[in-house]
Every structure is written in structure tokens, then in C-alpha cells.
Amino acid sequence: MEDREKSEFQKQLFELRARILQILEIKNSYAKEYNPLKDSRDEADLGNATLDMELELSSKRTLQETLEMVEKALKRLETGTYEICEICRRKIPLNRLKSIPYTSYCVECQTKLEHTGQ
Ligand SMILES: [Zn+2]
């Protein structure tokens, strides 16, 4: 992977981490009154609307799990194993990393994991 691509992924991951932390904070402070659907409709900036929606509708547990995956991906970028699948050690296709920058597995291994319920 080229350095340019690497720093692009790094930037994306940093932004994602900041966003998740922000949403976790909102969720913590508003607790049950917080209504993600209503609140996001009021937002003018719809740049990352889909991802934001997805994140805002996620449970705290899912957010924390995603956060852990983001942290792990950042470490993988540093150690140069970012594009290697953790299970089969094959290269994860670039397109897959572009749509899910925090994944550690190729599509096949991910599917297997989901089927075994992990
Ligand atoms: Zn794999």
C-alpha cells in the first residue's frame, strides 16, 4: 500500500474515532431523552448523513465495539499489517477497506465469523 493511501485511511479512521466518541458522549449525557432520528433531521450538514445515521442508531455497545476496531485498525496501519486479513493472512481488497476502513478480515472470513455467531 502506498504511503498516500495509508495516510488517507489514517485520516478517515481518526475522523471516525472522533465521531464515535462524540456520539457516545451525546448518548451518555442525554441518556433516554436523546432521539437520534429527530436530532439528525435538524442538522443542516448532511455530508456523512448515512454513516452518521448508522452510528447514531447503534447501541452504545456497538459503538464501543466499532471504536475498538478503529483503534485496532490504526495500530495495524502503523505495523504495516493493515491490509492483511487476520484469519487467512491474504490481502483484504482495497475496495473493501474503502467501504469499511476498520475491518480486519476479508469478506470470506467475515462471513464465516458471522455464521459461527462471533
Ligand atoms: Zn480472510
PDB file of C-alpha atoms and ligand atoms in Angstrom:
ATOM      1  CA  MET A   1       0.000   0.000   0.000  1.00  0.00           C
ATOM      2  CA  GLU A   2       1.296   3.442  -0.874  1.00  0.00           C
ATOM      3  CA  ASP A   3       2.004   5.986   1.839  1.00  0.00           C
ATOM      4  CA  ARG A   4      -0.514   8.325   0.309  1.00  0.00           C
ATOM      5  CA  GLU A   5      -3.243   5.695   0.624  1.00  0.00           C
ATOM      6  CA  LYS A   6      -2.109   4.842   4.109  1.00  0.00           C
ATOM      7  CA  SER A   7      -2.434   8.410   5.329  1.00  0.00           C
ATOM      8  CA  GLU A   8      -5.816   8.673   3.647  1.00  0.00           C
ATOM      9  CA  PHE A   9      -7.070   5.667   5.632  1.00  0.00           C
ATOM     10  CA  GLN A  10      -5.467   7.019   8.764  1.00  0.00           C
ATOM     11  CA  LYS A  11      -7.288  10.318   8.335  1.00  0.00           C
ATOM     12  CA  GLN A  12     -10.584   8.530   7.784  1.00  0.00           C
ATOM     13  CA  LEU A  13     -10.059   6.399  10.882  1.00  0.00           C
ATOM     14  CA  PHE A  14      -9.183   9.408  13.019  1.00  0.00           C
ATOM     15  CA  GLU A  15     -12.336  11.175  11.873  1.00  0.00           C
ATOM     16  CA  LEU A  16     -14.415   8.104  12.517  1.00  0.00           C
ATOM     17  CA  ARG A  17     -12.957   7.748  16.001  1.00  0.00           C
ATOM     18  CA  ALA A  18     -13.711  11.378  16.804  1.00  0.00           C
ATOM     19  CA  ARG A  19     -17.267  10.954  15.511  1.00  0.00           C
ATOM     20  CA  ILE A  20     -17.917   7.819  17.546  1.00  0.00           C
ATOM     21  CA  LEU A  21     -16.569   9.462  20.711  1.00  0.00           C
ATOM     22  CA  GLN A  22     -18.815  12.447  20.071  1.00  0.00           C
ATOM     23  CA  ILE A  23     -21.914  10.291  19.624  1.00  0.00           C
ATOM     24  CA  LEU A  24     -21.058   8.235  22.712  1.00  0.00           C
ATOM     25  CA  GLU A  25     -20.797  11.446  24.679  1.00  0.00           C
ATOM     26  CA  ILE A  26     -24.166  12.681  23.407  1.00  0.00           C
ATOM     27  CA  LYS A  27     -25.739   9.352  24.223  1.00  0.00           C
ATOM     28  CA  ASN A  28     -24.257   9.421  27.710  1.00  0.00           C
ATOM     29  CA  SER A  29     -25.379  12.939  28.506  1.00  0.00           C
ATOM     30  CA  TYR A  30     -28.894  12.771  27.084  1.00  0.00           C
ATOM     31  CA  ALA A  31     -29.491   9.179  28.095  1.00  0.00           C
ATOM     32  CA  LYS A  32     -33.045   8.211  27.252  1.00  0.00           C
ATOM     33  CA  GLU A  33     -34.349  11.569  26.038  1.00  0.00           C
ATOM     34  CA  TYR A  34     -31.961  11.590  23.130  1.00  0.00           C
ATOM     35  CA  ASN A  35     -33.790  10.906  19.887  1.00  0.00           C
ATOM     36  CA  PRO A  36     -31.305  10.331  17.069  1.00  0.00           C
ATOM     37  CA  LEU A  37     -33.888  10.404  14.276  1.00  0.00           C
ATOM     38  CA  LYS A  38     -35.325  13.748  15.260  1.00  0.00           C
ATOM     39  CA  ASP A  39     -31.971  15.329  16.015  1.00  0.00           C
ATOM     40  CA  SER A  40     -30.282  14.342  12.775  1.00  0.00           C
ATOM     41  CA  ARG A  41     -33.169  15.724  10.717  1.00  0.00           C
ATOM     42  CA  ASP A  42     -32.440  19.153  12.173  1.00  0.00           C
ATOM     43  CA  GLU A  43     -28.817  19.021  11.127  1.00  0.00           C
ATOM     44  CA  ALA A  44     -28.019  21.068   8.068  1.00  0.00           C
ATOM     45  CA  ASP A  45     -24.803  19.289   7.197  1.00  0.00           C
ATOM     46  CA  LEU A  46     -25.732  16.051   5.508  1.00  0.00           C
ATOM     47  CA  GLY A  47     -22.258  15.212   4.259  1.00  0.00           C
ATOM     48  CA  ASN A  48     -21.918  11.980   6.179  1.00  0.00           C
ATOM     49  CA  ALA A  49     -25.609  11.537   6.805  1.00  0.00           C
ATOM     50  CA  THR A  50     -25.762   7.821   6.107  1.00  0.00           C
ATOM     51  CA  LEU A  51     -22.792   6.898   8.240  1.00  0.00           C
ATOM     52  CA  ASP A  52     -23.921   9.279  10.961  1.00  0.00           C
ATOM     53  CA  MET A  53     -27.403   7.788  10.978  1.00  0.00           C
ATOM     54  CA  GLU A  54     -25.951   4.343  11.241  1.00  0.00           C
ATOM     55  CA  LEU A  55     -23.695   5.363  14.100  1.00  0.00           C
ATOM     56  CA  GLU A  56     -26.357   7.305  15.927  1.00  0.00           C
ATOM     57  CA  LEU A  57     -28.816   4.468  15.737  1.00  0.00           C
ATOM     58  CA  SER A  58     -26.261   1.987  17.016  1.00  0.00           C
ATOM     59  CA  SER A  59     -26.338   0.871  20.591  1.00  0.00           C
ATOM     60  CA  LYS A  60     -23.618   2.008  22.955  1.00  0.00           C
ATOM     61  CA  ARG A  61     -22.204  -1.484  22.861  1.00  0.00           C
ATOM     62  CA  THR A  62     -21.944  -1.480  19.071  1.00  0.00           C
ATOM     63  CA  LEU A  63     -20.341   1.958  19.153  1.00  0.00           C
ATOM     64  CA  GLN A  64     -17.766   0.790  21.674  1.00  0.00           C
ATOM     65  CA  GLU A  65     -17.045  -2.289  19.611  1.00  0.00           C
ATOM     66  CA  THR A  66     -16.635  -0.180  16.477  1.00  0.00           C
ATOM     67  CA  LEU A  67     -14.347   2.140  18.396  1.00  0.00           C
ATOM     68  CA  GLU A  68     -12.173  -0.807  19.386  1.00  0.00           C
ATOM     69  CA  MET A  69     -11.992  -1.924  15.765  1.00  0.00           C
ATOM     70  CA  VAL A  70     -10.999   1.584  14.699  1.00  0.00           C
ATOM     71  CA  GLU A  71      -8.205   1.650  17.307  1.00  0.00           C
ATOM     72  CA  LYS A  72      -7.042  -1.748  16.166  1.00  0.00           C
ATOM     73  CA  ALA A  73      -7.041  -0.652  12.516  1.00  0.00           C
ATOM     74  CA  LEU A  74      -4.908   2.368  13.409  1.00  0.00           C
ATOM     75  CA  LYS A  75      -2.381   0.066  15.064  1.00  0.00           C
ATOM     76  CA  ARG A  76      -2.476  -2.236  12.055  1.00  0.00           C
ATOM     77  CA  LEU A  77      -1.681   0.736   9.844  1.00  0.00           C
ATOM     78  CA  GLU A  78       1.348   1.529  11.993  1.00  0.00           C
ATOM     79  CA  THR A  79       2.678  -2.008  11.973  1.00  0.00           C
ATOM     80  CA  GLY A  80       2.055  -2.457   8.252  1.00  0.00           C
ATOM     81  CA  THR A  81      -0.488  -5.264   8.597  1.00  0.00           C
ATOM     82  CA  TYR A  82      -3.497  -3.112   7.789  1.00  0.00           C
ATOM     83  CA  GLU A  83      -4.451  -4.812   4.529  1.00  0.00           C
ATOM     84  CA  ILE A  84      -3.749  -8.363   5.712  1.00  0.00           C
ATOM     85  CA  CYS A  85      -6.716 -10.472   6.825  1.00  0.00           C
ATOM     86  CA  GLU A  86      -6.183 -11.551  10.448  1.00  0.00           C
ATOM     87  CA  ILE A  87      -7.507 -15.028   9.813  1.00  0.00           C
ATOM     88  CA  CYS A  88      -6.335 -16.222   6.405  1.00  0.00           C
ATOM     89  CA  ARG A  89      -3.432 -13.734   6.016  1.00  0.00           C
ATOM     90  CA  ARG A  90      -4.482 -12.848   2.494  1.00  0.00           C
ATOM     91  CA  LYS A  91      -4.771  -9.273   1.294  1.00  0.00           C
ATOM     92  CA  ILE A  92      -8.049  -7.529   2.003  1.00  0.00           C
ATOM     93  CA  PRO A  93      -9.225  -5.890  -1.244  1.00  0.00           C
ATOM     94  CA  LEU A  94      -8.743  -2.128  -1.279  1.00  0.00           C
ATOM     95  CA  ASN A  95     -12.387  -1.538  -2.150  1.00  0.00           C
ATOM     96  CA  ARG A  96     -13.470  -3.360   0.967  1.00  0.00           C
ATOM     97  CA  LEU A  97     -11.150  -1.253   3.120  1.00  0.00           C
ATOM     98  CA  LYS A  98     -12.534   1.836   1.484  1.00  0.00           C
ATOM     99  CA  SER A  99     -16.088   0.988   2.456  1.00  0.00           C
ATOM    100  CA  ILE A 100     -15.217  -0.409   5.912  1.00  0.00           C
ATOM    101  CA  PRO A 101     -11.873   1.162   6.898  1.00  0.00           C
ATOM    102  CA  TYR A 102     -11.846  -0.567  10.301  1.00  0.00           C
ATOM    103  CA  THR A 103     -12.264  -4.152   9.152  1.00  0.00           C
ATOM    104  CA  SER A 104      -9.576  -6.744   9.980  1.00  0.00           C
ATOM    105  CA  TYR A 105     -10.955  -9.529   7.816  1.00  0.00           C
ATOM    106  CA  CYS A 106     -11.571 -10.305   4.166  1.00  0.00           C
ATOM    107  CA  VAL A 107     -15.167 -10.875   3.047  1.00  0.00           C
ATOM    108  CA  GLU A 108     -14.911 -14.672   3.247  1.00  0.00           C
ATOM    109  CA  CYS A 109     -13.553 -14.751   6.787  1.00  0.00           C
ATOM    110  CA  GLN A 110     -16.032 -12.102   7.921  1.00  0.00           C
ATOM    111  CA  THR A 111     -18.898 -14.176   6.527  1.00  0.00           C
ATOM    112  CA  LYS A 112     -17.594 -17.286   8.276  1.00  0.00           C
ATOM    113  CA  LEU A 113     -17.324 -15.373  11.553  1.00  0.00           C
ATOM    114  CA  GLU A 114     -20.883 -14.117  11.276  1.00  0.00           C
ATOM    115  CA  HIS A 115     -22.142 -17.611  10.601  1.00  0.00           C
ATOM    116  CA  THR A 116     -20.443 -19.021  13.667  1.00  0.00           C
ATOM    117  CA  GLY A 117     -22.041 -16.254  15.686  1.00  0.00           C
ATOM    118  CA  GLN A 118     -18.950 -14.386  16.823  1.00  0.00           C
TER     119      GLN A 118
HETATM  120 ZN    ZN B   1      -9.520 -13.830   5.335  1.00  0.00          ZN
END
